[in-house]
Coordinates of C-alpha atoms and ligand atoms in Angstrom, one line a residue:
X1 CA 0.0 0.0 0.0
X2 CA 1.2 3.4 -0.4
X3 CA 0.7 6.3 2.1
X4 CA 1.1 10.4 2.1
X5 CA 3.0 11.5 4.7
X6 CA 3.8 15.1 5.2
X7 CA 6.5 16.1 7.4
X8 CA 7.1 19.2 9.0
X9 CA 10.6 19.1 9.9
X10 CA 11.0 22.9 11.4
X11 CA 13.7 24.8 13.5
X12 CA 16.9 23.6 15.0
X13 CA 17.3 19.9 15.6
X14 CA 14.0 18.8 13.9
X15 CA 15.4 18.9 9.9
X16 CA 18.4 16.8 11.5
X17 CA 16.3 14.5 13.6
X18 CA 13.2 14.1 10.9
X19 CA 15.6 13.3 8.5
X20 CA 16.5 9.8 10.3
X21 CA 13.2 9.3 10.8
X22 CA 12.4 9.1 7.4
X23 CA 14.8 7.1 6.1
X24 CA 14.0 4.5 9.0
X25 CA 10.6 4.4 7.8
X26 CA 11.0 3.9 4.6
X27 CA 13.6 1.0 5.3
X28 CA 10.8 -0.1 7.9
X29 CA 7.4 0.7 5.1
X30 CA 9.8 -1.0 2.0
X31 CA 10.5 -3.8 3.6
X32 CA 7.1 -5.0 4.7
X33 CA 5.6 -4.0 0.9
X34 CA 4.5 -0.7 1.4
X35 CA 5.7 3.1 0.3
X36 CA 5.4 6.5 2.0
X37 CA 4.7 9.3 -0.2
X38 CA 6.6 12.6 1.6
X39 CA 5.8 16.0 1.1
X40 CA 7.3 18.2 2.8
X41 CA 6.1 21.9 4.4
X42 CA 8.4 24.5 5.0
X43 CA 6.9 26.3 7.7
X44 CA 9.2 27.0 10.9
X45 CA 11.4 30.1 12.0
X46 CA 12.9 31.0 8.5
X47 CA 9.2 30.9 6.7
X48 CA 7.9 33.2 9.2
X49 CA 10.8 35.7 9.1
X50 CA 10.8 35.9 5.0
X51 CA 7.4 36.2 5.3
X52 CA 6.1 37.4 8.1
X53 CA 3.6 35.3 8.8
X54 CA 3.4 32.2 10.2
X55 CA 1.0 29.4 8.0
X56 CA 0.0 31.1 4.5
X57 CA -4.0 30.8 3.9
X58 CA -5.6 27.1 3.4
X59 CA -1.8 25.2 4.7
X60 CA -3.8 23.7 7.8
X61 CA -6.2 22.5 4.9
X62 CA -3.3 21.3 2.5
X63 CA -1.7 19.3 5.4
X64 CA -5.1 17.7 6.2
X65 CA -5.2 16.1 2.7
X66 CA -2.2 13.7 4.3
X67 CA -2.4 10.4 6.4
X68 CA -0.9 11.6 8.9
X69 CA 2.0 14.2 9.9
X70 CA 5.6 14.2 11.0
X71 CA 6.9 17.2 13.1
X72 CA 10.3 17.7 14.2
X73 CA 9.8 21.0 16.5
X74 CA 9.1 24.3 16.3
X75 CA 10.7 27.4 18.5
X76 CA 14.3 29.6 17.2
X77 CA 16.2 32.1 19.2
X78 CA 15.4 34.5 16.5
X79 CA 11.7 35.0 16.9
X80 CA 10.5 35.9 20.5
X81 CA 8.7 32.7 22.0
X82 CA 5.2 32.4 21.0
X83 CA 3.8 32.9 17.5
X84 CA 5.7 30.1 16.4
X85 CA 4.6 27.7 19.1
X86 CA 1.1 29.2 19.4
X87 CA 0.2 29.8 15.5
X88 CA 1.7 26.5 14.0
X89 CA 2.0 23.9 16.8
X90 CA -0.8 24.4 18.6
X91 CA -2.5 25.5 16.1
X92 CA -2.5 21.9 14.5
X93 CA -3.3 20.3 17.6
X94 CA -6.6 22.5 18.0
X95 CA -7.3 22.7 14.2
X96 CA -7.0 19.0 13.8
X97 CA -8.7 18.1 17.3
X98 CA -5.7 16.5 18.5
X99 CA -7.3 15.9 22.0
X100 CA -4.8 12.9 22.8
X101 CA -1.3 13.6 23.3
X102 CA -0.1 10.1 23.8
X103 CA 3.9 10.3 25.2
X104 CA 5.2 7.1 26.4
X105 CA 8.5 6.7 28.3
X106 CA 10.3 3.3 28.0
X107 CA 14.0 2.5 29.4
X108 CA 16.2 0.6 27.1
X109 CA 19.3 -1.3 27.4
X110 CA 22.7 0.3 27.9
X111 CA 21.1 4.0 28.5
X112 CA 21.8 5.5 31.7
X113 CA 19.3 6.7 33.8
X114 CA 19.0 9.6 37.1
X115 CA 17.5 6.7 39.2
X116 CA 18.4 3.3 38.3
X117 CA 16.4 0.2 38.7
X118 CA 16.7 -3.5 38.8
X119 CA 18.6 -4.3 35.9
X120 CA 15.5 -7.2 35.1
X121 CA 13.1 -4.3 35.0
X122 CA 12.1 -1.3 32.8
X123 CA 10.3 2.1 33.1
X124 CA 7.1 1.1 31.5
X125 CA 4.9 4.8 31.7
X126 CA 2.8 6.3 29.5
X127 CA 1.5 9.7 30.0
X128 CA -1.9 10.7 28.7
X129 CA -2.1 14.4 28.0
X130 CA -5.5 16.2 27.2
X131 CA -4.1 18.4 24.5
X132 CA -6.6 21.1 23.0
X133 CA -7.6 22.6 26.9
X134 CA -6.5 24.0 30.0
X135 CA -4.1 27.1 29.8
X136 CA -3.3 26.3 26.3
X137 CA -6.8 28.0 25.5
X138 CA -4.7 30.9 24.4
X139 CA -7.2 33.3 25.8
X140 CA -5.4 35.9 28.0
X141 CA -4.3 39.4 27.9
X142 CA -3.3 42.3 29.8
X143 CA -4.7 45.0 31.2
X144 CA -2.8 48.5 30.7
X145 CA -5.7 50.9 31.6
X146 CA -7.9 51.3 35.1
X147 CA -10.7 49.9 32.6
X148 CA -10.3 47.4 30.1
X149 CA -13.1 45.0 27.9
X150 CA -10.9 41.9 26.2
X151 CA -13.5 39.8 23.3
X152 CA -12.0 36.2 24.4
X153 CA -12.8 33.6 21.7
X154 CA -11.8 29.4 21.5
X155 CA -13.4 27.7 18.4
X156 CA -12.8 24.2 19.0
X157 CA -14.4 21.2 17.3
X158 CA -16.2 20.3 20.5
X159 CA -17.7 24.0 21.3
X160 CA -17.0 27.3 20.9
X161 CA -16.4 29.6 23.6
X162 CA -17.2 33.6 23.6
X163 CA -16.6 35.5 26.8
X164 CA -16.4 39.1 27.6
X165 CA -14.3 40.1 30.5
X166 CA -14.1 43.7 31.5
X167 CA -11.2 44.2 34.1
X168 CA -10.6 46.9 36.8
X169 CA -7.4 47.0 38.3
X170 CA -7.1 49.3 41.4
X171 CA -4.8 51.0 42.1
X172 CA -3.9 51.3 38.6
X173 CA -1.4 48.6 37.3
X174 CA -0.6 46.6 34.3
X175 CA -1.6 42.5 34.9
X176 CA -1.4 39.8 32.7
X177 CA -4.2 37.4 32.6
X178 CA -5.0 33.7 31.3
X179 CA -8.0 32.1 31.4
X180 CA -7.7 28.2 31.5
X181 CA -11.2 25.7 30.4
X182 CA -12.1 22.3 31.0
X183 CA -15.2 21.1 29.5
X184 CA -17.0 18.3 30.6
X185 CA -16.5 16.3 27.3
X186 CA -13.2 17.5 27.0
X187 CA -12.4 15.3 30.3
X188 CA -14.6 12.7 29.9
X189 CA -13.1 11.6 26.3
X190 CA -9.7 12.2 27.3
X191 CA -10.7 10.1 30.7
X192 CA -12.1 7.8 28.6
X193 CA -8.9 7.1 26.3
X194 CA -6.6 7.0 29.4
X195 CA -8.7 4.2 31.2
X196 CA -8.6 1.8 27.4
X197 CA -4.9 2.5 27.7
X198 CA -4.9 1.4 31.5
X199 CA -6.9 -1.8 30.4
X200 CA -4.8 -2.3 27.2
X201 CA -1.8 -2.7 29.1
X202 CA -3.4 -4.9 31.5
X203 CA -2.9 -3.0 34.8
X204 CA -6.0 -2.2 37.6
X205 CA -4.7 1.5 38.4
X206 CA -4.8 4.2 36.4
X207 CA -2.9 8.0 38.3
X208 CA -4.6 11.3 37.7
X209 CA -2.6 14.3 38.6
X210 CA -4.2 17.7 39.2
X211 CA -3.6 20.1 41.5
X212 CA -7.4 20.2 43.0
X213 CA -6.8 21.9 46.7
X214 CA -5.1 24.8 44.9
X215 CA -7.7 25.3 42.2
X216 CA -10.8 23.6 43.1
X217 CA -13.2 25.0 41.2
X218 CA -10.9 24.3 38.3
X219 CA -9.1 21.2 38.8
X220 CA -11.9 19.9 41.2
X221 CA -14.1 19.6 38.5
X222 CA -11.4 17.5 36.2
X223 CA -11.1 15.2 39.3
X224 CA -14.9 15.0 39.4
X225 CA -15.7 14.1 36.4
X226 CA -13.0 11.7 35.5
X227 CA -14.2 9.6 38.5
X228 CA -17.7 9.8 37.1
X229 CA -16.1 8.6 34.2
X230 CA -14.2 5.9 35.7
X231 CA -17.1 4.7 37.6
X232 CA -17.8 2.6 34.0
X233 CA -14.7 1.0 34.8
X234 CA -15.1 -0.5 37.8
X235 CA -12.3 -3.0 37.5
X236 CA -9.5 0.2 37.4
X237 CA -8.8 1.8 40.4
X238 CA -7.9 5.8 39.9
X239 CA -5.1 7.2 41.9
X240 CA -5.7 10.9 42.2
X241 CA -2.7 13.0 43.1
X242 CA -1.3 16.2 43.5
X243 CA 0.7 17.1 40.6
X244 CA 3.4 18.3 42.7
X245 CA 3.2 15.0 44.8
X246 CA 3.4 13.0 41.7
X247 CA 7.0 14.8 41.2
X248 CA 8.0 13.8 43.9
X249 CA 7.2 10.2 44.0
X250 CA 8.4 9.7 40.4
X251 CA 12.2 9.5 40.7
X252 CA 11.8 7.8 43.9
X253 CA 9.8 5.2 42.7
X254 CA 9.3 5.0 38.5
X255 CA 8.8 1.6 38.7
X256 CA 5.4 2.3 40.5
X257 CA 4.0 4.0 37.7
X258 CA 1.8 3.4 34.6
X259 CA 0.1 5.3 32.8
X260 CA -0.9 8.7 33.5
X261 CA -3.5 11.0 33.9
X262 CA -3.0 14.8 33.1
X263 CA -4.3 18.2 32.6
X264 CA -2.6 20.0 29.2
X265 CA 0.1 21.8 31.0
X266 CA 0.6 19.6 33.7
X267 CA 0.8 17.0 31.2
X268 CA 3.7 18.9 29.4
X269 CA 5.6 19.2 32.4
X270 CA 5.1 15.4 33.6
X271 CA 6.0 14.1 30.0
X272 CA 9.4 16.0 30.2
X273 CA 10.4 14.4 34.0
X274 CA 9.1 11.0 32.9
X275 CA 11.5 11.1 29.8
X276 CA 14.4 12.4 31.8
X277 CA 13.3 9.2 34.4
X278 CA 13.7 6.6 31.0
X279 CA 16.7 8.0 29.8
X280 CA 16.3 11.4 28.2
X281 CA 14.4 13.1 25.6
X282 CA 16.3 11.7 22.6
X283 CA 14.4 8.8 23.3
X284 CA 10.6 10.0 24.3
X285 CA 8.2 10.2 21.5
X286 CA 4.7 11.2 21.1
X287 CA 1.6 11.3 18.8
X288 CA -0.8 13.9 18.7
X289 CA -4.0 11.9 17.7
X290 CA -7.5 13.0 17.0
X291 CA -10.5 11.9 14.9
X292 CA -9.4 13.3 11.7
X293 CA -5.4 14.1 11.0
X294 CA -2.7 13.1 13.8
X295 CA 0.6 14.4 14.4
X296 CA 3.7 12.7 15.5
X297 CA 6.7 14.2 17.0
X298 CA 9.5 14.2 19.8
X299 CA 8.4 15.3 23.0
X300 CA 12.1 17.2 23.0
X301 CA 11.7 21.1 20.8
X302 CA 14.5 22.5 18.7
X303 CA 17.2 22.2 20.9
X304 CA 19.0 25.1 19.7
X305 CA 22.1 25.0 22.1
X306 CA 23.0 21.7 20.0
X307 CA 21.3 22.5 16.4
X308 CA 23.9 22.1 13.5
X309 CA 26.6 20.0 16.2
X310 CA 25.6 16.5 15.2
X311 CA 24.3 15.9 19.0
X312 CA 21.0 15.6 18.4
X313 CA 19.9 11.9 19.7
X314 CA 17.6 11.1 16.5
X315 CA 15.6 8.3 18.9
X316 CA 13.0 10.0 19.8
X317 CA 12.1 11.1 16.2
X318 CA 12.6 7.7 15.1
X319 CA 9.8 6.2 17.7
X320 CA 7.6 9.1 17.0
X321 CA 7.9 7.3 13.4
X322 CA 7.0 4.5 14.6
X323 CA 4.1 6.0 16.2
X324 CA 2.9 7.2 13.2
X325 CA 3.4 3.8 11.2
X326 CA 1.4 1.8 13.9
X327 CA -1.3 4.4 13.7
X328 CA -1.9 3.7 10.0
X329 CA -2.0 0.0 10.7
X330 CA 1.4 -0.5 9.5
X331 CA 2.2 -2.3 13.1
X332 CA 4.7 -4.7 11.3
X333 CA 6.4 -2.0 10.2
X334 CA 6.5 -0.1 13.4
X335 CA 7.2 -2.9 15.2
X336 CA 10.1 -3.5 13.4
X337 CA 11.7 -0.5 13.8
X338 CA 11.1 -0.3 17.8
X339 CA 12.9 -3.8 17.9
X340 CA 15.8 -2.2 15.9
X341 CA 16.2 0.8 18.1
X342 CA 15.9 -1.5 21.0
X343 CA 18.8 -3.9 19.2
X344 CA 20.8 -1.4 18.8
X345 CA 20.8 0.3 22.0
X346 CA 21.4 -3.6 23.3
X347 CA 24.3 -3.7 21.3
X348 CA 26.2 -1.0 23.2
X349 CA 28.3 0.2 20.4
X350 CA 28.2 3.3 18.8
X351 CA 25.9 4.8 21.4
X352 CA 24.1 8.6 20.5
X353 CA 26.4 11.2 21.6
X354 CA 23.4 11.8 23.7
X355 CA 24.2 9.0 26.2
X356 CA 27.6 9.2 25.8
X357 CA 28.5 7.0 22.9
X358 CA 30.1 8.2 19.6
X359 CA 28.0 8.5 17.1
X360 CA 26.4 11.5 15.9
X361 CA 23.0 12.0 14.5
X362 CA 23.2 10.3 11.5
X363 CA 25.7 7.5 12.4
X364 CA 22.2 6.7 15.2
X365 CA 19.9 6.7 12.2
X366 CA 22.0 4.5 9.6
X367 CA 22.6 1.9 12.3
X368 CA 18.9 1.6 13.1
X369 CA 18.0 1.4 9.5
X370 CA 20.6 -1.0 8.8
X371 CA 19.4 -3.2 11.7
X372 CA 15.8 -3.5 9.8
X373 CA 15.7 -6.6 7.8
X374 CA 13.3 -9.0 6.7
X375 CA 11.0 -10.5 9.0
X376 CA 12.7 -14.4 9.7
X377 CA 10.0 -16.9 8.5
X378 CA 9.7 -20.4 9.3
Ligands
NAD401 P1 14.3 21.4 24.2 O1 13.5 20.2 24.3 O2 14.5 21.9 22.8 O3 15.7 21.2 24.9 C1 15.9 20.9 26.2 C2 17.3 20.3 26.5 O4 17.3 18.9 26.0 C3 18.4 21.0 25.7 O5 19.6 21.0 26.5 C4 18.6 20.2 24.5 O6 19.9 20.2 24.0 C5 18.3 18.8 25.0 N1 17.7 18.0 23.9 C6 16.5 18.1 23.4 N2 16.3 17.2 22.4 C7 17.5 16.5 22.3 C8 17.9 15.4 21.5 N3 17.1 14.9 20.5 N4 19.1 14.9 21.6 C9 19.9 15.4 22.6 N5 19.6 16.4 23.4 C10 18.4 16.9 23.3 O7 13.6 22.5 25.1 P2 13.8 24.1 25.2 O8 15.3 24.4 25.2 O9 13.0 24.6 26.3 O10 13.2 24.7 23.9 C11 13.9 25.1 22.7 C12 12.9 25.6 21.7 O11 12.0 24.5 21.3 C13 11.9 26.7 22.2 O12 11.7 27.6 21.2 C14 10.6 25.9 22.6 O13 9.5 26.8 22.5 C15 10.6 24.9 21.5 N6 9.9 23.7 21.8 C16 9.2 23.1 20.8 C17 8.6 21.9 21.0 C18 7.8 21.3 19.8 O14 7.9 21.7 18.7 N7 7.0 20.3 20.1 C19 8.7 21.2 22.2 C20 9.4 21.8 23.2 C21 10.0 23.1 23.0
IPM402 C1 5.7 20.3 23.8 C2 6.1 21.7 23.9 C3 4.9 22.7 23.6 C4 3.8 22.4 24.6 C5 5.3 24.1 23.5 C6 6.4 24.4 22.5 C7 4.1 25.0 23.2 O1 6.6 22.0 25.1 O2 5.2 19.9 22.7 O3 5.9 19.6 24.8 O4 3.8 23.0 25.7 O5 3.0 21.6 24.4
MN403 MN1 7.0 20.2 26.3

């Protein structure tokens, strides 16, 4: 079968790391009879500054024509954090409905982690991110006068949402503002996705972490309905914690830990500790998935302090791929190439400069292609 892939390879790192990537893939897709179809999108830093804007008219549309997307990362030194981030990543997680941010964290062989474990045991967690709420909204702003009005608007696939908020601040000061949302569907289909994943895996508990005794009204209300939700699944038991308690307890104890459970931003913030916990984030992958086109992509961003130096651990691009491969049924294919990485990380040799080996980015990528062959049969 053949398949159309676009890629979005972006700032920094992600051109060197989504170039691996594909050429895994396409060892992975050949050798099990099928072909990817690439086109590529230019849109990152550079577009943006030689044009000054960020996606031209109709590009969300022309990259929903694909089966499904690669990103490397977005985010350059040269452009001010925000518009990038804002107007092209999250703006294909909200425009595609991206609701489930899927980033699992796996330890391998031969890489070193901040907490080691029982060499006969691995780091097994998957965080489940709602990905299109919370303070991700993008509806905020700051008040400069003693009187403001600020028109707040969220079009989402699920609802729209209108407010008007008319601030006074007294005395007279500037304030920023941001208004987080969590919808009732929003959490329940998230909540709903996290518990299949929980009984997929085969385990009885399933960790939420919030933060509902600073925020009740807020968070409360997540933790209230994802135990209504839960409540259909009798047979998984839900372990709500603080978010700041789940820090803690996860380098003491990763091995306690399945999946979980979050909020959008505490969701980003967990996904980052549990890669560090497995190893690093050259090796933590993610998909963005939603009804219609899904997005797959490192949870690591540009990595600018290393773009251009051959450092960039190419790993964590490489899962994402296979992420994306197993999420258009190809799950020979993606199989295969998660045995290879895992193969060559056994083999100990030529290790990513990331974990202290040798080899540079594309010395990683060619050794995990090369260790893709035909399937033995019998
Ligand atoms: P980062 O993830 O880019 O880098 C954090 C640290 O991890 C850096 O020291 C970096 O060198 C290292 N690192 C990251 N990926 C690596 C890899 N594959 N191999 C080896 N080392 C790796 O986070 P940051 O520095 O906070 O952000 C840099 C830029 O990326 C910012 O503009 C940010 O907004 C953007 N960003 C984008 C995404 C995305 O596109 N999904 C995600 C996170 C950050
Ligand atoms: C990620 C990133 C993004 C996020 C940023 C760049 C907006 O950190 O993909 O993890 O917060 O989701
Ligand atoms: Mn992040």
């Amino acid at each position: 079968m053949v398949y159309r892939v676009a890629v979005l390879p972006g700032d920094g790192i992600g051109p060197e790391v989504t170039a691996q990537a594909r050429k895994v893939m396409n060892k992975a897709a050949l050798i099990t009879q099928n072909e990817l179809l690439w086109q590529e999108f230019p849109f990152g830093a550079e577009y943006y500054l030689a044009h000054n804007v960020v996606l031209p008219p109709g590009a969300l549309n022309d990259i929903g024509a694909y089966d499904a997307l690669l990103l490397g990362a977005v985010g350059d030194p040269k452009v001010p954090p925000g518009p990038l981030e804002q107007e092209l990543l999250l703006a294909l997680r909200f425009h595609f409905d991206q609701y489930l941010n899927l980033r699992p964290a796996l330890s391998f062989p031969n890489v070193p982690l901040p907490c080691p474990i029982p060499p006969d045991r691995t780091i097994n967690i998957a965080v489940v991110r709602e990905n299109t709420e919370d303070y991700y909204m993008g509806l905020g702003g700051l008040t400069e006068n003693p009187a403001d009005s600020f028109n707040l608007s969220a079009p989402r696939k699920l609802y729209s949402f209108k407010a008007t908020l008319n601030t006074c601040v007294s005395p007279e000061t500037k304030a920023a503002f941001s208004l987080g949302l969590l919808s009732e569907p929003g959490i329940r289909r998230i909540t709903q996705k996290a518990l299949t994943l929980t009984k997929a895996r085969g385990e009885k508990s399933l960790t939420v972490a919030t933060k509902a005794n600073a925020l009740p009204q807020y968070y409360g209300f997540w933790d209230k309905i994802t135990r209504s939700e839960a409540e259909k699944c009798p047979d998984i038991r839900v372990n709500l914690m603080n978010v700041d308690n789940l820090c803690y307890q996860l380098p003491r104890d990763p091995l306690a830990f399945g999946v979980i459970l979050c909020p959008n931003l505490f969701g980003d913030i967990v996904s980052d500790l549990v890669s560090a916990l497995a190893g690093g984030l050259g090796l933590a992958a993610s998909g963005n998935i939603g009804d219609s086109l899904s997005m797959f992509e490192p949870v690591h961003g540009s990595a600018p302090d290393i773009a251009g130096t051959g450092k960039a651990n190419p790993l964590a691009a490489i899962l994402s791929g296979a992420m994306l491969l197993e999420h258009l049924k190809l799950n020979e294919a993606a199989r295969l190439i998660t045995k290879a990485v895992a193969e060559y990380l056994a083999g100990g040799l030529y290790l990513p400069l990331e974990l202290g080996g040798p080899a540079d980015t594309d010395r990683v990528g060619t050794a995990v292609a090369d260790l893709i062959t035909e399937p033995k049969r019998s």
